[in-house]
Coordinates of C-alpha atoms in Angstrom, one line a residue:
M1 CA 29.7 34.7 86.6
E2 CA 29.0 38.5 86.5
N3 CA 28.9 40.6 89.7
V4 CA 26.3 43.2 90.8
D5 CA 28.1 46.2 89.3
Q6 CA 28.4 44.5 85.9
I7 CA 24.6 43.7 85.9
I8 CA 23.7 47.3 86.8
A9 CA 26.0 48.6 84.0
K10 CA 24.4 46.2 81.5
L11 CA 20.9 47.3 82.5
Q12 CA 21.6 51.1 82.0
R13 CA 20.7 51.2 78.4
F14 CA 18.6 54.3 77.9
S15 CA 18.6 54.7 74.1
W16 CA 17.7 57.6 71.8
P17 CA 14.1 56.4 71.4
D18 CA 13.8 56.5 75.2
Y19 CA 15.2 60.0 75.4
S20 CA 12.8 61.0 72.5
V21 CA 9.7 59.8 74.4
F22 CA 11.0 61.3 77.6
I23 CA 11.6 64.7 76.0
A24 CA 8.3 64.6 74.1
M25 CA 6.4 64.7 77.4
F26 CA 8.2 67.8 78.5
V27 CA 7.7 69.5 75.1
V28 CA 3.9 68.8 75.4
C29 CA 3.9 70.5 78.8
I30 CA 5.8 73.5 77.5
M31 CA 3.3 73.9 74.6
I32 CA 0.4 73.8 77.0
G33 CA 2.0 76.5 79.1
I34 CA 2.6 78.6 76.0
Y35 CA -1.0 78.1 74.9
F36 CA -2.5 79.2 78.2
G37 CA 0.1 81.9 78.7
F38 CA -0.2 83.7 75.4
I39 CA -3.1 82.4 73.3
K40 CA -5.8 81.8 76.0
R41 CA -4.2 83.8 78.7
S42 CA -5.6 84.6 82.2
H43 CA -6.9 88.1 82.5
S44 CA -7.5 88.2 86.3
E45 CA -6.6 86.6 89.6
A46 CA -9.7 84.4 89.4
D47 CA -8.7 83.1 86.0
Y48 CA -5.1 82.5 87.0
L49 CA -5.8 80.7 90.3
M50 CA -9.3 79.3 89.8
G51 CA -9.8 79.0 86.0
G52 CA -12.7 81.5 86.2
R53 CA -14.5 78.9 88.4
N54 CA -15.8 77.4 85.2
M55 CA -13.6 74.4 84.4
L56 CA -14.6 70.9 83.2
V57 CA -15.2 68.0 85.6
F58 CA -13.1 65.3 83.8
P59 CA -9.8 67.2 83.5
I60 CA -10.2 68.5 87.1
A61 CA -10.7 64.9 88.3
L62 CA -7.6 63.7 86.4
S63 CA -5.6 66.6 87.7
L64 CA -6.6 65.6 91.3
V65 CA -5.4 62.1 90.7
A66 CA -2.2 63.3 89.1
S67 CA -1.6 65.8 91.9
F68 CA -2.1 63.2 94.7
I69 CA -0.1 60.3 93.0
S70 CA 3.4 61.6 93.3
G71 CA 6.6 59.9 92.1
I72 CA 7.1 58.8 95.7
T73 CA 3.8 56.9 95.6
L74 CA 4.5 55.5 92.1
L75 CA 7.8 54.1 93.1
G76 CA 7.1 53.4 96.8
L77 CA 3.8 51.5 96.7
P78 CA 5.1 48.6 94.6
T79 CA 8.0 48.2 96.9
E80 CA 5.6 48.3 99.9
V81 CA 3.6 45.4 98.4
Y82 CA 6.7 43.5 97.4
S83 CA 8.1 43.7 100.9
Y84 CA 5.0 43.6 103.2
G85 CA 2.1 42.3 101.1
I86 CA -1.2 43.9 100.3
Q87 CA -2.3 45.0 103.8
Y88 CA -1.7 48.6 102.9
L89 CA -4.1 48.3 99.9
Y90 CA -7.0 47.9 102.3
V91 CA -6.7 51.7 102.7
A92 CA -9.1 51.6 99.7
L93 CA -11.9 51.3 102.3
G94 CA -10.7 54.6 103.8
V95 CA -10.6 56.2 100.4
L96 CA -14.2 55.3 99.7
S97 CA -15.3 56.4 103.1
M98 CA -13.4 59.7 102.7
G99 CA -15.4 60.3 99.5
V100 CA -18.7 60.1 101.4
V101 CA -17.5 62.2 104.4
M102 CA -16.0 64.9 102.2
G103 CA -18.8 65.1 99.7
V104 CA -21.5 65.4 102.5
F105 CA -19.9 67.5 105.2
Y106 CA -16.8 69.4 104.0
L107 CA -17.1 70.2 100.3
P108 CA -20.5 72.0 100.5
V109 CA -19.1 74.4 103.1
F110 CA -15.9 75.4 101.2
Y111 CA -17.6 75.5 97.8
N112 CA -20.5 77.7 98.8
L113 CA -18.3 80.3 100.5
N114 CA -16.7 81.1 97.1
I115 CA -13.2 81.4 98.6
T116 CA -9.8 81.0 97.0
S117 CA -7.7 79.9 99.9
T118 CA -9.1 77.3 102.3
Y119 CA -7.4 79.3 105.1
E120 CA -9.8 82.2 104.5
Y121 CA -12.4 80.0 106.1
L122 CA -10.4 79.9 109.3
E123 CA -10.5 83.7 109.5
S124 CA -14.2 83.8 108.8
R125 CA -15.0 81.1 111.3
F126 CA -12.5 82.1 114.0
D127 CA -10.1 85.0 113.5
R128 CA -7.0 86.1 111.6
R129 CA -4.6 84.3 113.9
L130 CA -6.1 80.9 112.9
R131 CA -5.8 81.9 109.2
M132 CA -2.1 82.7 109.6
Y133 CA -1.6 79.5 111.6
G134 CA -3.1 77.4 108.8
S135 CA -1.2 79.2 106.1
V136 CA 2.2 78.9 107.9
M137 CA 1.6 75.1 108.5
F138 CA 0.8 74.7 104.8
A139 CA 3.9 76.6 103.7
I140 CA 6.2 74.6 106.0
M141 CA 4.8 71.3 104.6
N142 CA 5.2 72.4 101.0
I143 CA 8.8 73.7 101.5
A144 CA 9.8 70.4 103.0
Y145 CA 7.8 68.2 100.6
L146 CA 8.7 69.7 97.2
P147 CA 12.4 68.8 97.1
I148 CA 11.6 65.2 97.8
V149 CA 8.9 65.1 95.1
I150 CA 11.6 66.0 92.5
Y151 CA 14.5 64.1 94.1
V152 CA 13.0 60.7 94.2
P153 CA 12.2 60.4 90.4
A154 CA 15.5 62.1 89.6
L155 CA 17.2 59.3 91.5
A156 CA 15.3 56.7 89.5
F157 CA 16.4 58.5 86.3
N158 CA 20.0 58.5 87.5
Q159 CA 19.8 54.7 88.0
V160 CA 18.5 54.0 84.4
T161 CA 20.6 56.5 82.6
G162 CA 23.6 57.5 84.7
V163 CA 22.7 61.2 84.4
A164 CA 23.5 63.0 87.6
V165 CA 20.6 64.0 89.9
H166 CA 21.7 67.7 89.9
T167 CA 21.7 67.8 86.1
I168 CA 18.1 66.6 85.7
T169 CA 16.4 68.3 88.7
P170 CA 17.1 72.0 87.5
I171 CA 15.8 71.1 84.0
V172 CA 12.6 69.5 85.3
C173 CA 12.0 72.3 87.8
L174 CA 12.6 75.0 85.1
I175 CA 10.1 73.4 82.8
C176 CA 7.5 73.1 85.6
I177 CA 8.1 76.7 86.7
F178 CA 7.7 77.9 83.1
Y179 CA 4.3 76.4 82.4
T180 CA 2.9 76.9 85.9
S181 CA 3.8 80.6 86.1
L182 CA 2.8 81.3 82.5
G183 CA -0.5 79.5 82.3
G184 CA -1.8 79.3 85.9
I185 CA -4.2 76.6 87.0
R186 CA -5.5 75.9 83.4
A187 CA -2.0 75.0 82.3
V188 CA -1.5 72.9 85.5
V189 CA -4.8 71.0 85.0
W190 CA -4.2 70.2 81.3
T191 CA -0.6 69.2 81.8
D192 CA -1.9 67.0 84.6
V193 CA -4.3 65.3 82.1
V194 CA -1.4 64.5 79.8
Q195 CA 0.7 63.3 82.7
T196 CA -2.1 61.1 84.1
F197 CA -2.3 59.2 80.8
S198 CA 1.5 58.9 80.8
M199 CA 1.4 57.5 84.4
V200 CA -1.4 55.0 83.7
G201 CA 0.2 54.0 80.3
A202 CA 3.5 53.3 82.0
L203 CA 2.0 51.2 84.8
V204 CA -0.2 49.2 82.4
L205 CA 2.7 48.6 80.0
V206 CA 4.9 47.3 82.8
A207 CA 2.1 45.1 84.1
I208 CA 1.3 43.5 80.7
K209 CA 4.9 42.8 79.7
G210 CA 6.0 41.6 83.2
S211 CA 3.0 39.3 83.5
H212 CA 3.8 37.8 80.1
D213 CA 7.4 37.1 81.0
V214 CA 6.5 35.2 84.2
G215 CA 3.6 33.1 82.6
G216 CA 0.6 35.3 83.2
A217 CA -1.4 37.0 85.9
G218 CA -2.4 33.7 87.4
V219 CA 1.2 32.8 88.2
V220 CA 1.7 36.3 89.7
L221 CA -1.3 35.9 92.0
Q222 CA -0.5 32.3 92.9
N223 CA 3.1 33.2 93.9
A224 CA 1.8 36.1 96.0
W225 CA -0.8 33.8 97.7
D226 CA 1.8 31.1 98.5
S227 CA 4.2 33.7 100.0
G228 CA 1.5 35.3 102.2
R229 CA 1.5 38.6 100.3
I230 CA -2.2 38.2 99.5
E231 CA -4.0 37.9 102.8
R232 CA -7.2 38.9 104.5
P233 CA -7.3 42.1 106.5
I234 CA -5.7 41.9 110.0
L235 CA -8.5 42.4 112.6
D236 CA -6.1 43.0 115.5
I237 CA -7.2 46.1 117.5
N238 CA -3.6 46.6 118.7
P239 CA -2.7 50.2 117.5
T240 CA 1.0 49.3 117.3
V241 CA 0.5 46.8 114.5
R242 CA 1.7 48.5 111.3
H243 CA -1.3 47.8 109.1
T244 CA -4.7 46.4 110.2
L245 CA -8.2 46.8 108.9
W246 CA -8.7 49.6 111.5
T247 CA -5.6 51.5 110.7
Q248 CA -6.5 51.5 107.0
L249 CA -10.2 52.3 107.5
V250 CA -10.3 54.7 110.5
G251 CA -6.8 56.0 110.1
G252 CA -7.2 56.2 106.4
I253 CA -10.4 58.2 106.6
F254 CA -8.7 60.8 108.8
Y255 CA -5.5 61.0 106.6
W256 CA -7.3 61.1 103.3
T257 CA -10.0 63.5 104.4
Q258 CA -7.4 65.9 105.7
T259 CA -5.3 65.6 102.5
N260 CA -8.3 65.9 100.1
A261 CA -10.9 68.0 101.9
V262 CA -8.9 70.8 103.7
S263 CA -5.6 71.0 101.9
Q264 CA -5.2 73.9 99.6
N265 CA -3.4 71.7 97.1
M266 CA -6.5 69.7 96.4
I267 CA -9.5 71.9 97.4
Q268 CA -8.5 74.6 95.0
R269 CA -9.4 72.4 92.0
Y270 CA -12.8 71.5 93.4
L271 CA -13.5 75.2 93.8
A272 CA -12.6 75.8 90.2
L273 CA -15.7 74.0 89.0
P274 CA -19.0 75.8 88.3
T275 CA -21.4 73.9 90.6
L276 CA -21.4 71.9 93.8
R277 CA -22.8 69.0 91.8
S278 CA -19.8 69.0 89.4
A279 CA -17.4 69.3 92.4
R280 CA -19.0 66.1 93.9
M281 CA -18.7 64.4 90.5
A282 CA -15.0 65.2 90.4
L283 CA -14.7 63.8 93.9
I284 CA -16.3 60.5 92.7
L285 CA -14.0 60.3 89.7
F286 CA -11.0 61.1 91.9
C287 CA -11.7 58.2 94.2
C288 CA -12.1 55.9 91.3
G289 CA -8.9 57.1 89.7
V290 CA -6.9 56.8 92.9
L291 CA -8.2 53.2 93.5
I292 CA -7.2 52.2 89.9
M293 CA -3.7 53.7 90.3
M294 CA -3.3 52.0 93.7
A295 CA -4.4 48.7 92.2
L296 CA -1.9 49.0 89.3
C297 CA 0.9 49.9 91.7
G298 CA 0.0 47.0 94.0
Y299 CA -0.2 44.5 91.2
N300 CA 3.2 45.6 89.9
G301 CA 4.6 45.0 93.4
L302 CA 3.3 41.4 93.3
L303 CA 4.7 41.1 89.8
I304 CA 8.1 42.2 91.0
Y305 CA 8.0 39.5 93.6
A306 CA 7.0 36.8 91.0
T307 CA 10.0 37.9 89.0
Y308 CA 12.6 38.2 91.8
K309 CA 11.3 35.6 94.3
N310 CA 14.4 33.5 94.1
C311 CA 16.9 36.4 94.2
D312 CA 15.9 39.5 96.2
P313 CA 17.5 42.6 94.5
L314 CA 17.3 44.7 97.7
T315 CA 19.4 42.1 99.6
T316 CA 22.0 41.7 96.9
K317 CA 22.1 45.6 96.4
L318 CA 21.2 45.2 92.7
A319 CA 18.7 47.9 93.8
K320 CA 20.7 50.1 96.1
A321 CA 17.6 51.9 97.5
R322 CA 14.0 50.8 98.0
D323 CA 12.7 53.4 95.5
Q324 CA 14.9 52.0 92.8
L325 CA 13.2 48.6 92.8
L326 CA 10.5 49.4 90.2
P327 CA 13.0 51.2 87.9
L328 CA 15.3 48.2 88.1
F329 CA 12.4 45.9 87.2
V330 CA 11.4 48.1 84.3
M331 CA 15.0 48.1 82.9
D332 CA 15.1 44.4 83.3
T333 CA 11.7 43.9 81.6
L334 CA 11.4 46.6 79.0
G335 CA 15.1 47.5 78.3
D336 CA 15.2 45.5 75.1
Y337 CA 12.3 47.5 73.6
P338 CA 13.4 51.0 72.5
G339 CA 11.2 53.8 73.8
L340 CA 9.3 51.8 76.4
T341 CA 11.7 52.5 79.2
G342 CA 11.5 56.2 78.3
L343 CA 7.7 56.0 78.5
F344 CA 8.0 54.6 82.0
I345 CA 10.5 57.2 83.2
A346 CA 8.2 59.9 81.6
G347 CA 5.4 58.5 83.7
V348 CA 7.4 58.7 86.9
F349 CA 8.4 62.3 86.1
S350 CA 4.8 63.1 85.2
A351 CA 3.8 62.2 88.7
A352 CA 6.5 64.4 90.1
L353 CA 5.6 67.3 87.8
S354 CA 1.9 67.2 88.5
S355 CA 2.6 67.3 92.3
L356 CA 5.2 70.0 91.9
S357 CA 3.0 72.2 89.7
T358 CA 0.0 71.8 92.0
C359 CA 2.1 72.8 95.1
L360 CA 3.5 75.8 93.2
N361 CA 0.1 77.0 92.1
S362 CA -1.4 76.5 95.5
M363 CA 1.4 78.4 97.2
S364 CA 0.9 81.3 94.9
A365 CA -2.8 81.4 96.0
V366 CA -2.0 81.1 99.7
V367 CA 0.8 83.8 99.6
L368 CA -1.4 86.2 97.7
E369 CA -4.6 85.6 99.7
D370 CA -3.2 85.0 103.2
F371 CA 0.2 86.7 103.4
V372 CA -0.3 89.8 101.1
K373 CA -3.9 90.9 100.8
P374 CA -4.7 91.0 104.5
F375 CA -1.8 93.4 105.1
V376 CA -2.1 95.9 102.3
K377 CA -4.2 99.0 102.8
Q378 CA -5.2 99.6 99.2
P379 CA -6.6 97.0 96.8
L380 CA -3.9 95.5 94.6
S381 CA -4.1 96.0 90.8
E382 CA -4.4 93.0 88.5
S383 CA -0.8 93.5 87.3
A384 CA 0.5 93.6 90.8
M385 CA -1.3 90.4 91.8
N386 CA -0.1 88.8 88.6
W387 CA 3.5 89.7 89.4
I388 CA 3.2 88.4 93.0
M389 CA 1.7 85.1 91.9
K390 CA 4.3 84.4 89.3
S391 CA 7.1 85.5 91.6
V392 CA 6.0 83.0 94.2
V393 CA 6.0 80.2 91.6
V394 CA 9.5 81.1 90.4
G395 CA 10.8 81.6 94.0
M396 CA 9.4 78.4 95.3
G397 CA 10.8 76.5 92.2
V398 CA 14.3 77.9 92.7
M399 CA 14.1 77.0 96.4
C400 CA 13.1 73.5 95.5
V401 CA 16.2 73.0 93.3
C402 CA 18.4 74.3 96.0
L403 CA 16.9 72.1 98.7
V404 CA 17.5 69.0 96.6
Y405 CA 21.2 69.3 97.6
I406 CA 20.1 69.0 101.3
V407 CA 17.9 66.1 100.6
E408 CA 20.7 64.2 98.9
H409 CA 23.0 64.5 101.9
M410 CA 20.4 63.7 104.6
G411 CA 19.7 60.0 104.6
T412 CA 16.8 60.2 107.0
V413 CA 15.1 63.2 105.4
L414 CA 12.3 61.1 103.8
Q415 CA 11.4 59.7 107.2
L416 CA 11.7 63.2 108.8
T417 CA 9.4 64.6 106.1
M418 CA 6.8 62.0 106.8
S419 CA 7.0 63.0 110.4
L420 CA 6.6 66.6 109.6
E421 CA 3.5 65.8 107.5
A422 CA 2.0 64.1 110.6
V423 CA 2.9 67.1 112.8
T424 CA 0.9 69.5 110.7
N425 CA -1.9 67.3 109.2
G426 CA -3.7 66.3 112.3
P427 CA -3.9 69.6 114.1
L428 CA -5.0 71.4 110.9
F429 CA -7.7 68.9 110.3
G430 CA -8.8 69.2 113.9
I431 CA -9.2 72.9 113.6
F432 CA -11.2 72.7 110.4
T433 CA -13.4 70.0 111.8
M434 CA -14.1 72.0 114.9
G435 CA -15.0 75.0 112.8
I436 CA -17.4 73.0 110.7
F437 CA -19.0 70.8 113.4
M438 CA -18.7 72.7 116.7
P439 CA -20.1 76.3 116.6
W440 CA -19.4 76.8 120.3
I441 CA -15.6 76.6 119.8
N442 CA -14.0 80.1 119.5
G443 CA -10.6 81.3 118.2
N444 CA -8.7 81.1 121.5
S445 CA -9.8 77.5 122.0
A446 CA -9.0 76.4 118.5
L447 CA -5.6 78.1 118.5
T448 CA -4.7 76.5 121.8
G449 CA -5.7 73.1 120.5
G450 CA -3.7 73.6 117.3
I451 CA -0.5 74.5 119.2
V452 CA -0.9 71.6 121.6
G453 CA -1.6 69.3 118.7
V454 CA 1.6 70.4 116.9
I455 CA 3.7 69.9 120.0
T456 CA 2.1 66.5 120.8
M457 CA 2.6 65.2 117.2
S458 CA 6.2 66.6 117.0
W459 CA 7.0 64.6 120.2
I460 CA 5.4 61.4 119.0
S461 CA 6.2 61.3 115.3
L462 CA 9.8 62.5 115.6
N463 CA 10.6 60.1 118.3
A464 CA 8.9 57.3 116.4
Q465 CA 10.9 58.0 113.3
W466 CA 14.1 58.2 115.3
A467 CA 13.4 54.8 116.8
I468 CA 12.9 53.4 113.3
A469 CA 16.0 55.1 111.9
S470 CA 18.1 53.8 114.8
G471 CA 16.9 50.3 114.4
A472 CA 15.1 50.1 117.7
I473 CA 11.9 49.4 115.8
K474 CA 12.2 47.0 112.9
Y475 CA 9.6 46.0 110.4
Q476 CA 9.9 42.4 109.1
T477 CA 9.2 41.6 105.5
K478 CA 7.4 38.8 103.9
P479 CA 9.7 35.8 103.0
I480 CA 12.5 36.7 100.6
T481 CA 15.5 34.6 99.5
V482 CA 18.7 35.0 97.5
G483 CA 19.3 31.2 97.2
Q484 CA 19.1 31.1 93.4
C485 CA 20.9 34.3 92.3
D486 CA 22.8 33.9 89.0
Y487 CA 25.3 36.7 89.8
L488 CA 27.9 37.5 92.5
F489 CA 27.2 39.9 95.3
D490 CA 28.5 40.8 98.8
R491 CA 27.1 38.3 101.3
T492 CA 28.5 40.1 104.3
G493 CA 25.8 40.5 107.0
L494 CA 23.3 38.6 104.9
Q495 CA 20.2 37.7 106.9
Q496 CA 17.1 35.8 105.9
S497 CA 13.8 37.5 106.7
S498 CA 11.1 35.5 108.3
M499 CA 7.4 35.7 107.5
N500 CA 5.8 38.0 110.0
S501 CA 3.2 40.7 109.2
T502 CA 4.0 42.5 112.5
Y503 CA 7.2 44.1 113.7
T504 CA 9.4 43.6 116.8
T505 CA 10.3 46.4 119.1
A506 CA 12.7 47.0 122.0
D507 CA 10.8 46.8 125.3
E508 CA 12.0 50.1 126.5
I509 CA 10.5 52.0 123.5
F510 CA 7.6 54.2 124.8
P511 CA 4.3 52.7 123.6
L512 CA 3.2 55.9 121.8
Y513 CA 6.3 55.7 119.6
R514 CA 5.3 52.2 118.5
V515 CA 1.8 53.3 117.3
S516 CA 1.3 52.7 113.5
Y517 CA 2.0 55.8 111.4
M518 CA -1.5 55.4 109.9
W519 CA -2.9 56.7 113.2
F520 CA -0.8 59.8 113.3
T521 CA -3.4 62.1 111.6
F522 CA -6.1 60.8 113.9
L523 CA -3.9 61.3 117.0
G524 CA -3.1 64.9 115.9
T525 CA -6.8 65.6 115.3
L526 CA -7.8 64.0 118.7
A527 CA -5.2 66.0 120.6
T528 CA -6.3 69.2 119.0
V529 CA -10.0 68.7 119.5
L530 CA -9.7 67.4 123.1
T531 CA -7.5 70.4 124.1
S532 CA -9.9 72.9 122.5
L533 CA -12.9 71.3 124.3
I534 CA -11.1 71.4 127.7
Y535 CA -10.0 75.0 127.1
S536 CA -13.5 76.0 126.1
S537 CA -15.0 74.4 129.2
I538 CA -12.6 76.3 131.4
A539 CA -12.5 79.7 129.6
G540 CA -16.0 79.7 128.3
A541 CA -17.7 78.7 125.1
Q542 CA -18.7 80.9 122.2
D543 CA -22.3 81.9 121.6
A544 CA -23.5 79.8 118.7
K545 CA -25.5 82.7 117.5
K546 CA -22.3 84.5 116.5
V547 CA -21.4 81.9 113.9
D548 CA -22.8 82.2 110.4
T549 CA -24.6 79.0 109.4
A550 CA -22.8 79.1 106.0
L551 CA -19.6 78.2 107.9
L552 CA -21.1 75.0 109.4
A553 CA -21.7 71.6 107.9
P554 CA -25.2 71.1 106.4
C555 CA -26.2 68.6 109.1
I556 CA -25.4 71.2 111.8
R557 CA -27.1 74.1 110.2
K558 CA -30.6 72.9 110.9
Y559 CA -30.0 73.0 114.6
V560 CA -28.8 76.6 114.7
R561 CA -30.4 78.1 111.6
N562 CA -33.6 79.4 113.3
E563 CA -31.6 81.0 116.1
N564 CA -29.1 82.7 113.8
E565 CA -31.3 83.7 110.9
D566 CA -32.6 87.0 112.4
Y567 CA -29.3 87.8 114.0
F568 CA -27.4 87.8 110.8
K569 CA -30.0 89.7 108.9
T570 CA -30.0 92.4 111.6
N571 CA -26.2 92.6 112.1
H572 CA -25.0 91.9 108.6
I573 CA -22.2 89.7 109.7
F574 CA -19.3 89.6 107.2
S575 CA -21.1 92.0 104.8
S576 CA -18.5 94.7 105.2
D577 CA -15.4 92.4 105.6
I578 CA -15.8 90.0 102.8
P579 CA -18.7 91.1 100.6
T580 CA -18.0 88.8 97.7
K581 CA -16.3 85.8 99.2
M582 CA -18.8 85.2 101.9
K583 CA -21.9 85.2 99.7
V584 CA -23.4 81.7 99.4
R585 CA -24.0 80.8 95.7
D586 CA -27.7 81.1 95.0
D587 CA -27.9 78.0 92.9
E588 CA -26.4 75.9 95.7
V589 CA -28.4 77.0 98.8
A590 CA -30.5 73.9 98.9
L591 CA -28.1 71.2 100.1

């Protein structure tokens, strides 16, 4: 009987057709970069960062989907469903609700201001301090997130080919830097289109072949039902339960709205469209695309269980890490068909490339608009701006490659990064929400709230992640077994998991540390807003007449429009500071 190492060696059969498919995807990306860099090149900052604000809805929608679905999601979601069931997938309710909230309240404000960086809004609504606060938070998150975006799929590639992580990551980053710096947002969007089809094709291919091998989709669903992986939403209102209907709906609305509505990575694409109507159409298509991708990933998770239900590869260490479960399944299922494994790995790297290129392009916009332009006395020439934007892309890409070495040697870095995301997301979302809905909140109140929000979420999320990493908080999986394995493995410390959709904690763990991670963005927002309201009530509120109605949500404008109309006509607010950016688009005044 073979042992685990022999099985792994046998599964690592990445043939030349696989390499051909894998390389072809990169060649297409390079050609797109060359096309938009030399043939249909950008002639201005607006072209490079915003595509001339005249891009097409469908490619933008696909780019949004590709940007959001990273390699971490593509590999992590199937493992989540395999281990814990479909409770996470009820976040679809939060996604649909986010689409309504963003389309009605947030998108009209940002779109009609004709801005490039979302953090320009914070200066217009509050002051420059808030703009710098938002930009710094965004930069910190990207610097921490980018190395992981590349490292996770590189680890999967290493498992199926044996090629070292530090061999493939510089190559991938170099290609991404090339087409992103050369072609700007047009190259990013159109490579995202290609990469989206690659991702979907890979997931569909795995689903079809895997289902056929186990006897059809009916067998997959029946096994999932029998094991409790398919279940109704948990209605428990206890906030410490990992996934419930309320964490996925309410917590999901806050998390997804922050990520999609006020993050530069996403909003920049909506602002590249010619009308508000087209931006809303892209939002609808984005929601549909994300739900399809989540459904495919979720089904593949159930399919992995149907395949390995009698011999859990995570327990036997056939998959040495959780993110390697799907690549293992692909090699086991598609390894005998030349080229198909290469298509899947190309899909995983497509997800990584799309997220990386999006972050690089957005960082170039934020650095230029928020860190350079406000501090130069003379307007920059087009060549200077072009040099700055491309330098940012190259510099961030090189930094990403270097930080992968740190990621590799820090076992808890993935958890720490999720904590860092929670630290910044909630407070930022709280500040933007106050700006849009609360005209009486001033810059001092918002900044105080933002600082308290960051401190609060740092305390909660970092301690929570430490409790999980130390084993004080343990999440129990759905039933798994190794009773019918046909290979040898190390049984030392082997424990059977019991069926339990909740988790057990040590009594001494502080209750806030046990709160579901799905509530973290909500908690950060709540801490920020409450602190700002308290500060405002003590130090004094801002006169609502001093806030331009263009900076408020459409539903709020009607309550302050009459008071503000004459004031702004008389005082010409913003007319000297931001003459172009603050002009509401004439064709979108009627909301």
